[in-house]
Tab-separated table of C-alpha atoms in Angstrom:
chain	number	residue	atom	x	y	z
A	1	SER	CA	0.000	0.000	0.000
A	2	LYS	CA	2.920	2.266	0.695
A	3	GLU	CA	4.208	1.678	-2.831
A	4	ARG	CA	0.838	2.421	-4.401
A	5	ASN	CA	0.491	5.540	-2.269
A	6	TYR	CA	3.916	6.788	-3.309
A	7	GLN	CA	3.135	6.185	-6.989
A	8	PHE	CA	-0.078	8.175	-6.660
A	9	LYS	CA	1.712	11.050	-4.982
A	10	ALA	CA	4.471	11.043	-7.583
A	11	SER	CA	2.013	11.073	-10.477
A	12	LYS	CA	0.219	13.986	-8.829
A	13	THR	CA	3.417	16.010	-8.516
A	14	GLU	CA	4.185	15.446	-12.180
A	15	ILE	CA	0.964	17.217	-13.147
A	16	VAL	CA	1.574	20.341	-11.015
A	17	PRO	CA	4.547	21.814	-12.922
A	18	ALA	CA	2.605	21.691	-16.198
A	19	GLU	CA	-0.304	23.514	-14.562
A	20	MET	CA	1.977	26.114	-13.031
A	21	GLU	CA	3.735	26.573	-16.371
A	22	ASN	CA	0.349	27.215	-17.993
A	23	ASN	CA	-0.517	29.712	-15.259
A	24	GLY	CA	2.806	31.430	-15.837
A	25	MET	CA	1.993	31.875	-19.522
A	26	ASN	CA	-1.538	33.141	-18.992
A	27	GLY	CA	-0.905	35.059	-15.756
A	28	PRO	CA	0.218	38.419	-17.221
A	29	LYS	CA	-2.533	38.463	-19.875
A	30	LYS	CA	-5.215	37.631	-17.332
A	31	ALA	CA	-3.839	40.178	-14.857
A	32	PHE	CA	-3.844	42.822	-17.596
A	33	THR	CA	-7.603	42.423	-18.185
A	34	GLN	CA	-8.750	41.311	-14.729
A	35	TRP	CA	-6.770	43.737	-12.581
A	36	GLY	CA	-4.864	46.315	-14.641
A	37	LEU	CA	-7.531	47.699	-16.960
A	38	PRO	CA	-10.305	47.934	-14.305
A	39	LEU	CA	-7.884	49.554	-11.846
A	40	GLY	CA	-6.790	52.046	-14.496
A	41	LEU	CA	-10.405	52.924	-15.255
A	42	LEU	CA	-11.086	53.359	-11.527
A	43	ASN	CA	-8.088	55.694	-11.213
A	44	ALA	CA	-9.292	57.684	-14.209
A	45	ALA	CA	-12.818	57.895	-12.779
A	46	ILE	CA	-11.538	59.140	-9.416
A	47	TYR	CA	-9.245	61.688	-11.045
A	48	GLY	CA	-12.012	62.836	-13.378
A	49	LEU	CA	-14.439	63.229	-10.482
A	50	VAL	CA	-11.911	65.286	-8.530
A	51	TYR	CA	-11.325	67.446	-11.606
A	52	ALA	CA	-15.059	68.036	-11.955
A	53	LEU	CA	-15.482	68.917	-8.282
A	54	ASN	CA	-12.446	71.094	-7.618
A	55	THR	CA	-9.274	71.359	-9.700
A	56	LYS	CA	-7.289	72.464	-6.630
A	57	LEU	CA	-7.663	68.946	-5.254
A	58	LEU	CA	-5.630	67.591	-8.179
A	59	VAL	CA	-2.429	68.653	-6.377
A	60	SER	CA	-3.608	67.385	-3.004
A	61	LEU	CA	-1.133	65.169	-1.199
A	62	TRP	CA	-4.016	63.072	0.115
A	63	LEU	CA	-5.252	62.315	-3.381
A	64	GLY	CA	-1.833	61.041	-4.386
A	65	LEU	CA	-1.415	58.958	-1.229
A	66	GLY	CA	-4.935	57.588	-1.567
A	67	LEU	CA	-4.352	56.408	-5.130
A	68	ILE	CA	-1.016	54.848	-4.153
A	69	ALA	CA	-2.715	52.959	-1.308
A	70	LEU	CA	-5.556	51.835	-3.592
A	71	ASN	CA	-3.251	50.620	-6.346
A	72	GLY	CA	-0.843	48.941	-3.957
A	73	GLY	CA	-3.691	47.141	-2.204
A	74	VAL	CA	-5.116	45.831	-5.474
A	75	PHE	CA	-1.714	44.655	-6.702
A	76	ILE	CA	-1.009	42.769	-3.483
A	77	TRP	CA	-4.515	41.277	-3.543
A	78	ALA	CA	-3.844	40.070	-7.106
A	79	LEU	CA	-0.714	38.257	-5.915
A	80	VAL	CA	-2.584	36.686	-3.012
A	81	GLN	CA	-5.381	35.486	-5.286
A	82	THR	CA	-2.895	34.106	-7.806
A	83	ARG	CA	-1.166	32.043	-5.146
A	84	LYS	CA	-4.498	30.903	-3.730
A	85	ALA	CA	-5.664	29.756	-7.177
A	86	GLN	CA	-2.571	27.548	-7.405
A	87	GLY	CA	-3.243	25.742	-4.165
A	88	GLY	CA	-1.272	28.115	-1.972
A	89	TYR	CA	1.888	27.930	-4.098
A	90	ALA	CA	3.306	30.308	-6.695
A	91	GLU	CA	6.726	30.740	-8.223
A	92	PHE	CA	8.505	34.082	-8.416
A	93	ARG	CA	8.062	34.350	-12.197
A	94	ASP	CA	4.295	33.735	-11.936
A	95	LEU	CA	3.763	36.491	-9.378
A	96	TRP	CA	6.126	38.883	-11.131
A	97	GLY	CA	4.262	38.311	-14.392
A	98	VAL	CA	0.916	39.011	-12.707
A	99	TRP	CA	2.238	42.259	-11.210
A	100	LEU	CA	3.679	43.418	-14.541
A	101	GLY	CA	0.538	42.504	-16.470
A	102	ALA	CA	-1.618	44.469	-14.048
A	103	ALA	CA	0.855	47.359	-14.067
A	104	LEU	CA	0.815	47.576	-17.864
A	105	GLY	CA	-2.978	47.826	-17.877
A	106	LEU	CA	-2.983	50.477	-15.153
A	107	VAL	CA	-0.264	52.635	-16.719
A	108	LEU	CA	-1.750	52.405	-20.214
A	109	VAL	CA	-5.180	53.583	-19.079
A	110	THR	CA	-3.927	56.376	-16.813
A	111	THR	CA	-1.504	57.674	-19.459
A	112	ALA	CA	-4.237	57.680	-22.099
A	113	PHE	CA	-6.600	59.445	-19.698
A	114	ASN	CA	-4.014	62.119	-18.869
A	115	ALA	CA	-3.424	62.743	-22.565
A	116	LEU	CA	-7.171	63.047	-23.124
A	117	LEU	CA	-7.762	65.309	-20.133
A	118	TYR	CA	-4.813	67.667	-20.547
A	119	LYS	CA	-4.696	67.819	-24.342
A	120	VAL	CA	-8.317	67.481	-25.474
A	121	ILE	CA	-10.785	68.136	-22.670
A	122	ASP	CA	-8.968	71.026	-20.956
A	123	PRO	CA	-5.723	72.164	-22.640
A	124	THR	CA	-5.308	74.989	-20.087
A	125	LEU	CA	-5.383	72.614	-17.124
A	126	SER	CA	-1.697	71.751	-17.405
A	127	GLU	CA	-0.621	75.320	-16.657
A	128	GLN	CA	-3.143	75.604	-13.826
A	129	VAL	CA	-1.888	72.423	-12.176
A	130	GLN	CA	1.701	73.572	-12.509
A	131	VAL	CA	0.943	76.877	-10.770
A	132	MET	CA	-1.088	75.185	-8.027
A	133	ALA	CA	1.660	72.623	-7.441
A	134	GLN	CA	4.245	75.386	-7.075
A	135	GLU	CA	2.040	77.279	-4.623
A	136	LYS	CA	1.450	74.089	-2.634
A	137	ALA	CA	5.181	73.397	-2.506
A	138	LEU	CA	5.911	76.894	-1.219
A	139	GLU	CA	3.203	76.605	1.442
A	140	MET	CA	4.698	73.344	2.678
A	141	MET	CA	8.207	74.806	2.785
A	142	GLU	CA	7.027	77.821	4.752
A	143	SER	CA	4.964	75.724	7.163
A	144	MET	CA	8.038	73.556	7.851
A	145	GLY	CA	10.155	76.611	8.625
A	146	THR	CA	12.431	76.250	5.597
A	147	PRO	CA	15.199	78.917	5.534
A	148	GLN	CA	14.420	81.826	3.237
A	149	GLU	CA	17.477	81.222	1.050
A	150	ASN	CA	16.209	77.694	0.300
A	151	VAL	CA	12.784	79.089	-0.496
A	152	ASP	CA	14.379	81.602	-2.866
A	153	GLU	CA	16.278	78.793	-4.613
A	154	ALA	CA	13.052	76.842	-5.038
A	155	LEU	CA	11.352	79.926	-6.462
A	156	ALA	CA	14.189	80.391	-8.952
A	157	ARG	CA	13.837	76.784	-10.131
A	158	MET	CA	10.076	77.219	-10.484
A	159	GLU	CA	10.615	80.312	-12.612
A	160	GLN	CA	12.869	78.308	-14.921
A	161	GLN	CA	10.177	75.652	-15.279
A	162	LYS	CA	7.506	78.143	-16.331
A	163	GLY	CA	6.349	77.533	-19.853
A	164	GLU	CA	7.320	73.860	-19.739
A	165	ASP	CA	4.431	71.477	-20.299
A	166	PRO	CA	4.572	68.580	-17.797
A	167	PHE	CA	1.965	66.754	-19.901
A	168	SER	CA	3.544	67.125	-23.309
A	169	PRO	CA	3.653	63.958	-25.469
A	170	LEU	CA	7.342	63.486	-24.638
A	171	ARG	CA	6.746	63.912	-20.902
A	172	LEU	CA	3.803	61.509	-20.994
A	173	LEU	CA	5.928	58.956	-22.831
A	174	MET	CA	8.742	59.336	-20.305
A	175	SER	CA	6.249	59.020	-17.470
A	176	PHE	CA	4.818	55.871	-19.044
A	177	PHE	CA	8.158	54.078	-19.265
A	178	GLY	CA	9.294	55.461	-15.915
A	179	SER	CA	6.185	54.053	-14.240
A	180	LEU	CA	6.718	50.671	-15.897
A	181	LEU	CA	10.321	50.592	-14.716
A	182	LEU	CA	9.186	51.367	-11.178
A	183	HIS	CA	6.681	48.516	-11.345
A	184	VAL	CA	9.384	46.148	-12.614
A	185	LEU	CA	11.281	46.801	-9.387
A	186	LEU	CA	8.235	46.773	-7.113
A	187	GLY	CA	6.905	43.628	-8.757
A	188	ALA	CA	10.213	41.839	-8.199
A	189	ILE	CA	10.241	42.831	-4.529
A	190	PHE	CA	6.677	41.737	-3.783
A	191	ALA	CA	6.949	38.594	-5.917
A	192	ALA	CA	9.952	37.587	-3.822
A	193	ILE	CA	7.951	38.234	-0.651
A	194	PHE	CA	4.838	36.280	-1.662
A	195	LYS	CA	6.400	33.389	-3.602
A	196	LYS	CA	6.033	29.882	-2.233
A	197	ASN	CA	7.400	27.079	-4.368
A	198	LYS	CA	5.668	23.721	-4.619
A	199	PRO	CA	7.687	20.831	-3.095
A	200	LEU	CA	9.181	18.551	-5.731
A	201	PHE	CA	7.750	15.479	-4.040
A	202	ALA	CA	4.664	15.274	-1.859
A	203	PRO	CA	5.435	13.526	1.437
A	204	SER	CA	4.188	9.940	1.538
A	205	ASP	CA	1.848	8.870	4.297
A	206	GLU	CA	3.251	6.695	7.013
A	207	ALA	CA	1.117	3.556	7.331
């Protein structure tokens, strides 16, 4: 009976790598549609709602932190669900692929939305946001008791940046690839944290 039990366990372990390999192939594509695109649309909806309510909130620190927390939570949840779907086990490459697939969907949607908002819907918004961001930065520096000479240096840099469009096609493209690069690093870190490899052989029962 021990021999039959061992043979059953061995045959079961032979099936698992093929399943995990299939999950590794489909993981990024599924994450792109299941997590990335919906999350990107949610980000765009939140940002659009804030724009409609009060444009000053677009440079709010709390809005930025809130979106970071939302996105981070969804990405981690995607990793947890991926490992759960594989019986509690997931290799590094599977989880990394899921993170990158979701990240690509998120960054694509948010970049497209920014291009639409700042170039089509409201072309003057870019300059408004730039001015509001500079005012917000100065308020924070003053509230923290920053020396006046440092404030003057910051003002000089802001003057040099006037006229530059932070949402120009080139800037949006740089932001797109910069965000993807950041997610490559973050995905590797969290994939390493959440990975749990399947044992090569299931332990046989002692009879």
